[in-house]
Short mmCIF file of C-alpha atoms in Angstrom, two decimals:
data_model
loop_
_atom_site.label_atom_id
_atom_site.label_comp_id
_atom_site.label_asym_id
_atom_site.label_seq_id
_atom_site.Cartn_x
_atom_site.Cartn_y
_atom_site.Cartn_z
CA UNK H 1 -10.02 -5.87 -8.16
CA UNK H 2 -7.41 -4.73 -5.66
CA UNK H 3 -3.76 -5.71 -5.44
CA UNK H 4 -4.35 -8.47 -2.89
CA UNK H 5 -7.23 -9.96 -4.89
CA UNK H 6 -5.12 -10.23 -8.03
CA UNK H 7 -2.16 -11.76 -6.22
CA UNK H 8 -4.38 -14.27 -4.43
CA UNK H 9 -6.18 -15.27 -7.63
CA UNK H 10 -3.02 -15.63 -9.69
CA UNK H 11 -1.66 -19.07 -10.51
CA UNK H 12 1.66 -17.96 -11.92
CA UNK H 13 2.73 -21.51 -12.72
CA UNK H 14 0.03 -21.70 -15.39
CA UNK H 15 0.79 -18.36 -17.10
CA UNK H 16 3.77 -16.74 -18.81
CA UNK H 17 5.47 -14.80 -16.06
CA UNK H 18 7.83 -11.84 -15.73
CA UNK H 19 9.16 -11.10 -12.27
CA UNK H 20 10.10 -7.58 -13.36
CA UNK H 21 6.43 -6.85 -14.07
CA UNK H 22 5.43 -8.05 -10.64
CA UNK H 23 8.15 -5.99 -8.99
CA UNK H 24 7.25 -2.69 -10.59
CA UNK H 25 3.51 -2.81 -11.25
CA UNK H 26 2.35 -1.05 -8.06
CA UNK H 27 4.69 1.97 -8.18
CA UNK H 28 3.94 2.42 -11.88
CA UNK H 29 0.21 2.23 -11.21
CA UNK H 30 0.46 4.91 -8.53
CA UNK H 31 1.96 7.29 -11.09
CA UNK H 32 -0.53 6.35 -13.79
CA UNK H 33 -3.44 7.00 -11.44
CA UNK H 34 -2.20 10.59 -11.20
CA UNK H 35 -1.05 11.16 -14.76
CA UNK H 36 -4.04 9.54 -16.50
CA UNK H 37 -6.89 11.10 -14.55
CA UNK H 38 -8.16 12.98 -17.60
CA UNK H 39 -7.19 10.41 -20.23
CA UNK H 40 -9.48 8.17 -22.26
CA UNK H 41 -7.58 5.62 -24.35
CA UNK H 42 -4.12 4.14 -23.75
CA UNK H 43 -2.06 2.27 -26.33
CA UNK H 44 0.45 0.05 -24.54
CA UNK H 45 3.44 -0.60 -26.80
CA UNK H 46 5.21 -3.88 -26.08
CA UNK H 47 2.72 -5.53 -23.73
CA UNK H 48 5.01 -8.55 -23.26
CA UNK H 49 3.39 -11.18 -21.08
CA UNK H 50 0.31 -9.01 -20.53
CA UNK H 51 0.80 -8.81 -16.77
CA UNK H 52 0.86 -5.03 -16.64
CA UNK H 53 -2.31 -4.71 -18.67
CA UNK H 54 -4.41 -6.98 -16.46
CA UNK H 55 -3.20 -5.13 -13.37
CA UNK H 56 -3.53 -1.56 -14.64
CA UNK H 57 -6.85 -1.78 -16.50
CA UNK H 58 -9.10 -2.63 -13.51
CA UNK H 59 -7.46 0.14 -11.47
CA UNK H 60 -7.98 2.65 -14.30
CA UNK H 61 -11.56 1.76 -15.12
CA UNK H 62 -12.34 5.19 -16.60
CA UNK H 63 -10.18 4.52 -19.68
CA UNK H 64 -9.67 1.92 -22.40
CA UNK H 65 -6.42 -0.06 -22.25
CA UNK H 66 -5.28 -1.33 -25.66
CA UNK H 67 -2.43 -3.85 -25.68
CA UNK H 68 -0.05 -4.38 -28.60
CA UNK H 69 3.06 -6.41 -29.42
CA UNK H 70 4.64 -8.60 -32.06
CA UNK H 71 2.46 -11.53 -33.03
CA UNK H 72 4.61 -14.12 -31.24
CA UNK H 73 3.74 -12.54 -27.87
CA UNK H 74 0.00 -12.41 -28.42
CA UNK H 75 -0.63 -15.86 -26.96
CA UNK H 76 0.96 -14.76 -23.67
CA UNK H 77 -1.10 -11.59 -23.50
CA UNK H 78 -4.31 -13.41 -24.36
CA UNK H 79 -3.63 -16.04 -21.68
CA UNK H 80 -3.45 -13.33 -19.01
CA UNK H 81 -6.52 -11.58 -20.40
CA UNK H 82 -8.47 -14.83 -20.31
CA UNK H 83 -7.43 -15.39 -16.70
CA UNK H 84 -8.12 -11.82 -15.57
CA UNK H 85 -10.62 -10.17 -17.92
CA UNK H 86 -11.69 -6.56 -17.55
CA UNK H 87 -14.31 -4.66 -19.56
CA UNK H 88 -11.86 -1.89 -20.46
CA UNK H 89 -9.04 -4.26 -21.50
CA UNK H 90 -8.58 -4.98 -25.21
CA UNK H 91 -6.83 -7.90 -26.96
CA UNK H 92 -3.44 -7.21 -28.52
CA UNK H 93 -2.96 -5.48 -31.84
CA UNK H 94 -0.12 -6.61 -34.05
CA UNK H 95 2.67 -4.08 -33.76
CA UNK H 96 6.24 -4.55 -34.96
CA UNK H 97 8.58 -1.56 -35.06
CA UNK H 98 10.80 -3.34 -37.58
CA UNK H 99 7.97 -3.51 -40.13
CA UNK H 100 5.43 -0.79 -39.53
CA UNK H 101 5.05 2.39 -37.55
CA UNK H 102 1.46 1.66 -36.57
CA UNK H 103 -0.45 -1.26 -35.11
CA UNK H 104 -1.97 -2.75 -38.23
CA UNK H 105 -5.49 -3.40 -36.89
CA UNK H 106 -7.78 -0.53 -36.10
CA UNK H 107 -5.25 2.06 -35.03
CA UNK H 108 -6.06 4.61 -37.73
CA UNK H 109 -9.63 4.89 -36.45
CA UNK H 110 -8.76 4.96 -32.76
CA UNK H 111 -7.99 8.28 -31.03
CA UNK H 112 -5.35 7.24 -28.51
CA UNK H 113 -4.52 10.10 -26.17
CA UNK H 114 -1.79 8.21 -24.26
CA UNK H 115 0.98 5.85 -25.28
CA UNK H 116 2.65 3.79 -22.58
CA UNK H 117 5.67 1.53 -22.78
CA UNK H 118 7.60 -0.22 -20.01
CA UNK H 119 10.97 -1.95 -20.10
CA UNK H 120 11.30 -1.65 -23.87
CA UNK H 121 13.83 1.05 -24.74
CA UNK H 122 16.79 -0.91 -23.36
CA UNK H 123 15.68 -4.12 -25.11
CA UNK H 124 15.10 -2.88 -28.65
CA UNK H 125 17.79 -1.36 -30.87
CA UNK H 126 18.27 2.40 -31.09
CA UNK H 127 16.78 2.54 -34.59
CA UNK H 128 13.60 1.01 -33.21
CA UNK H 129 13.61 3.50 -30.33
CA UNK H 130 13.64 6.18 -33.03
CA UNK H 131 10.70 4.48 -34.73
CA UNK H 132 8.77 4.39 -31.47
CA UNK H 133 9.15 8.12 -30.89
CA UNK H 134 8.30 8.86 -34.51
CA UNK H 135 5.11 6.84 -34.06
CA UNK H 136 4.22 8.75 -30.91
CA UNK H 137 4.92 12.07 -32.55
CA UNK H 138 2.79 11.22 -35.58
CA UNK H 139 -0.12 9.70 -33.64
CA UNK H 140 -0.55 11.81 -30.52
CA UNK H 141 -2.33 15.14 -30.58
CA UNK H 142 -1.44 18.33 -28.71
CA UNK H 143 -1.21 17.77 -24.92
CA UNK H 144 -1.44 13.96 -25.27
CA UNK H 145 1.15 11.94 -23.34
CA UNK H 146 3.85 9.38 -23.98
CA UNK H 147 4.87 7.60 -20.76
CA UNK H 148 8.08 5.57 -20.69
CA UNK H 149 9.31 3.36 -17.84
CA UNK H 150 12.74 1.79 -17.43
CA UNK H 151 16.38 2.39 -16.48
CA UNK H 152 18.29 5.34 -17.91
CA UNK H 153 21.84 6.65 -17.83
CA UNK H 154 22.33 10.30 -16.88
CA UNK H 155 25.08 12.81 -17.59
CA UNK H 156 26.72 10.28 -19.91
CA UNK H 157 27.22 7.61 -17.26
CA UNK H 158 25.47 4.86 -15.34
CA UNK H 159 23.47 5.96 -12.32
CA UNK H 160 24.72 3.00 -10.25
CA UNK H 161 26.75 -0.20 -10.45
CA UNK H 162 23.64 -2.37 -10.74
CA UNK H 163 22.62 -0.65 -13.95
CA UNK H 164 26.16 -0.97 -15.27
CA UNK H 165 26.07 -4.74 -14.74
CA UNK H 166 22.60 -4.95 -16.26
CA UNK H 167 23.75 -3.00 -19.31
CA UNK H 168 26.71 -5.34 -19.81
CA UNK H 169 24.39 -8.34 -19.66
CA UNK H 170 22.02 -6.80 -22.20
CA UNK H 171 24.79 -5.96 -24.66
CA UNK H 172 26.33 -9.41 -24.31
CA UNK H 173 23.07 -10.89 -25.55
CA UNK H 174 22.36 -8.24 -28.19
CA UNK H 175 24.83 -5.52 -29.06
CA UNK H 176 21.99 -3.24 -30.24
CA UNK H 177 20.33 -3.25 -26.84
CA UNK H 178 21.43 -1.45 -23.70
CA UNK H 179 20.41 1.23 -21.21
CA UNK H 180 19.75 4.48 -23.04
CA UNK H 181 21.15 7.88 -22.17
CA UNK H 182 18.31 9.98 -20.86
CA UNK H 183 19.61 13.10 -22.57
CA UNK H 184 19.59 11.36 -25.96
CA UNK H 185 16.05 10.10 -25.40
CA UNK H 186 14.84 13.57 -24.44
CA UNK H 187 16.54 15.07 -27.50
CA UNK H 188 14.97 12.43 -29.74
CA UNK H 189 11.56 13.13 -28.24
CA UNK H 190 11.88 16.86 -28.89
CA UNK H 191 12.47 16.14 -32.58
CA UNK H 192 8.91 14.81 -32.63
CA UNK H 193 7.43 17.67 -30.57
CA UNK H 194 7.35 15.61 -27.38
CA UNK H 195 8.54 17.55 -24.35
CA UNK H 196 9.65 15.94 -21.10
CA UNK H 197 7.34 17.40 -18.44
CA UNK H 198 7.85 15.11 -15.43
CA UNK H 199 10.40 12.55 -14.26
CA UNK H 200 9.46 10.14 -11.48
CA UNK H 201 12.18 8.30 -9.58
CA UNK H 202 11.12 4.66 -9.29
CA UNK H 203 12.33 1.63 -7.29
CA UNK H 204 15.38 -0.40 -8.37
CA UNK H 205 17.05 2.58 -10.08
CA UNK H 206 14.35 3.00 -12.70
CA UNK H 207 12.59 6.13 -13.87
CA UNK H 208 9.23 6.95 -15.35
CA UNK H 209 9.34 9.74 -17.94
CA UNK H 210 6.22 11.65 -18.94
CA UNK H 211 6.37 13.39 -22.31
CA UNK H 212 3.65 15.71 -23.60
CA UNK H 213 2.93 16.56 -27.22
CA UNK H 214 3.68 20.24 -27.71
CA UNK H 215 1.80 20.77 -30.97
#
């Protein structure tokens, strides 16, 4: 299914909808098509509405796409999967960084070689960001990848006024959330043997960071 087919088929009024997912899905896909050429099994952490999964999976038919999120979001993900099924797309696993460091169903027997998460680090608290990287470090094997999409500060400051306003809005709603400093994220990753190998500049002042397990 190509981009036009999916957009034409979609009845967004009948499904949970995130405009941010619609805005960024194509540029993210273009990177994933390059970065995941030799990959087999992706664990998506924080699948949200499920929109990304139903768009990416058919375009990456050579791999398995496993969704995961807290239980309360499963009905949204399943609704999108029912509307746009794909043979390589899997129903969500229960995954809550506040409770466990692994999806509780099946993960121990599943050799994920990629973890992907989009628009999560600035939503969850820093302690949960730490849990996410600990999970990746414990689960991924040498040369496997963790791919993270979202906005980041650099050199201790906002990269633009739009991100500064967005950060203020996030923190007003939840003081534990907020745009993360890229340098702190990279340092955290290195503690778990995850090295930043590529940074992609993305639309709307976002970035896509590709980490690789060093050992």
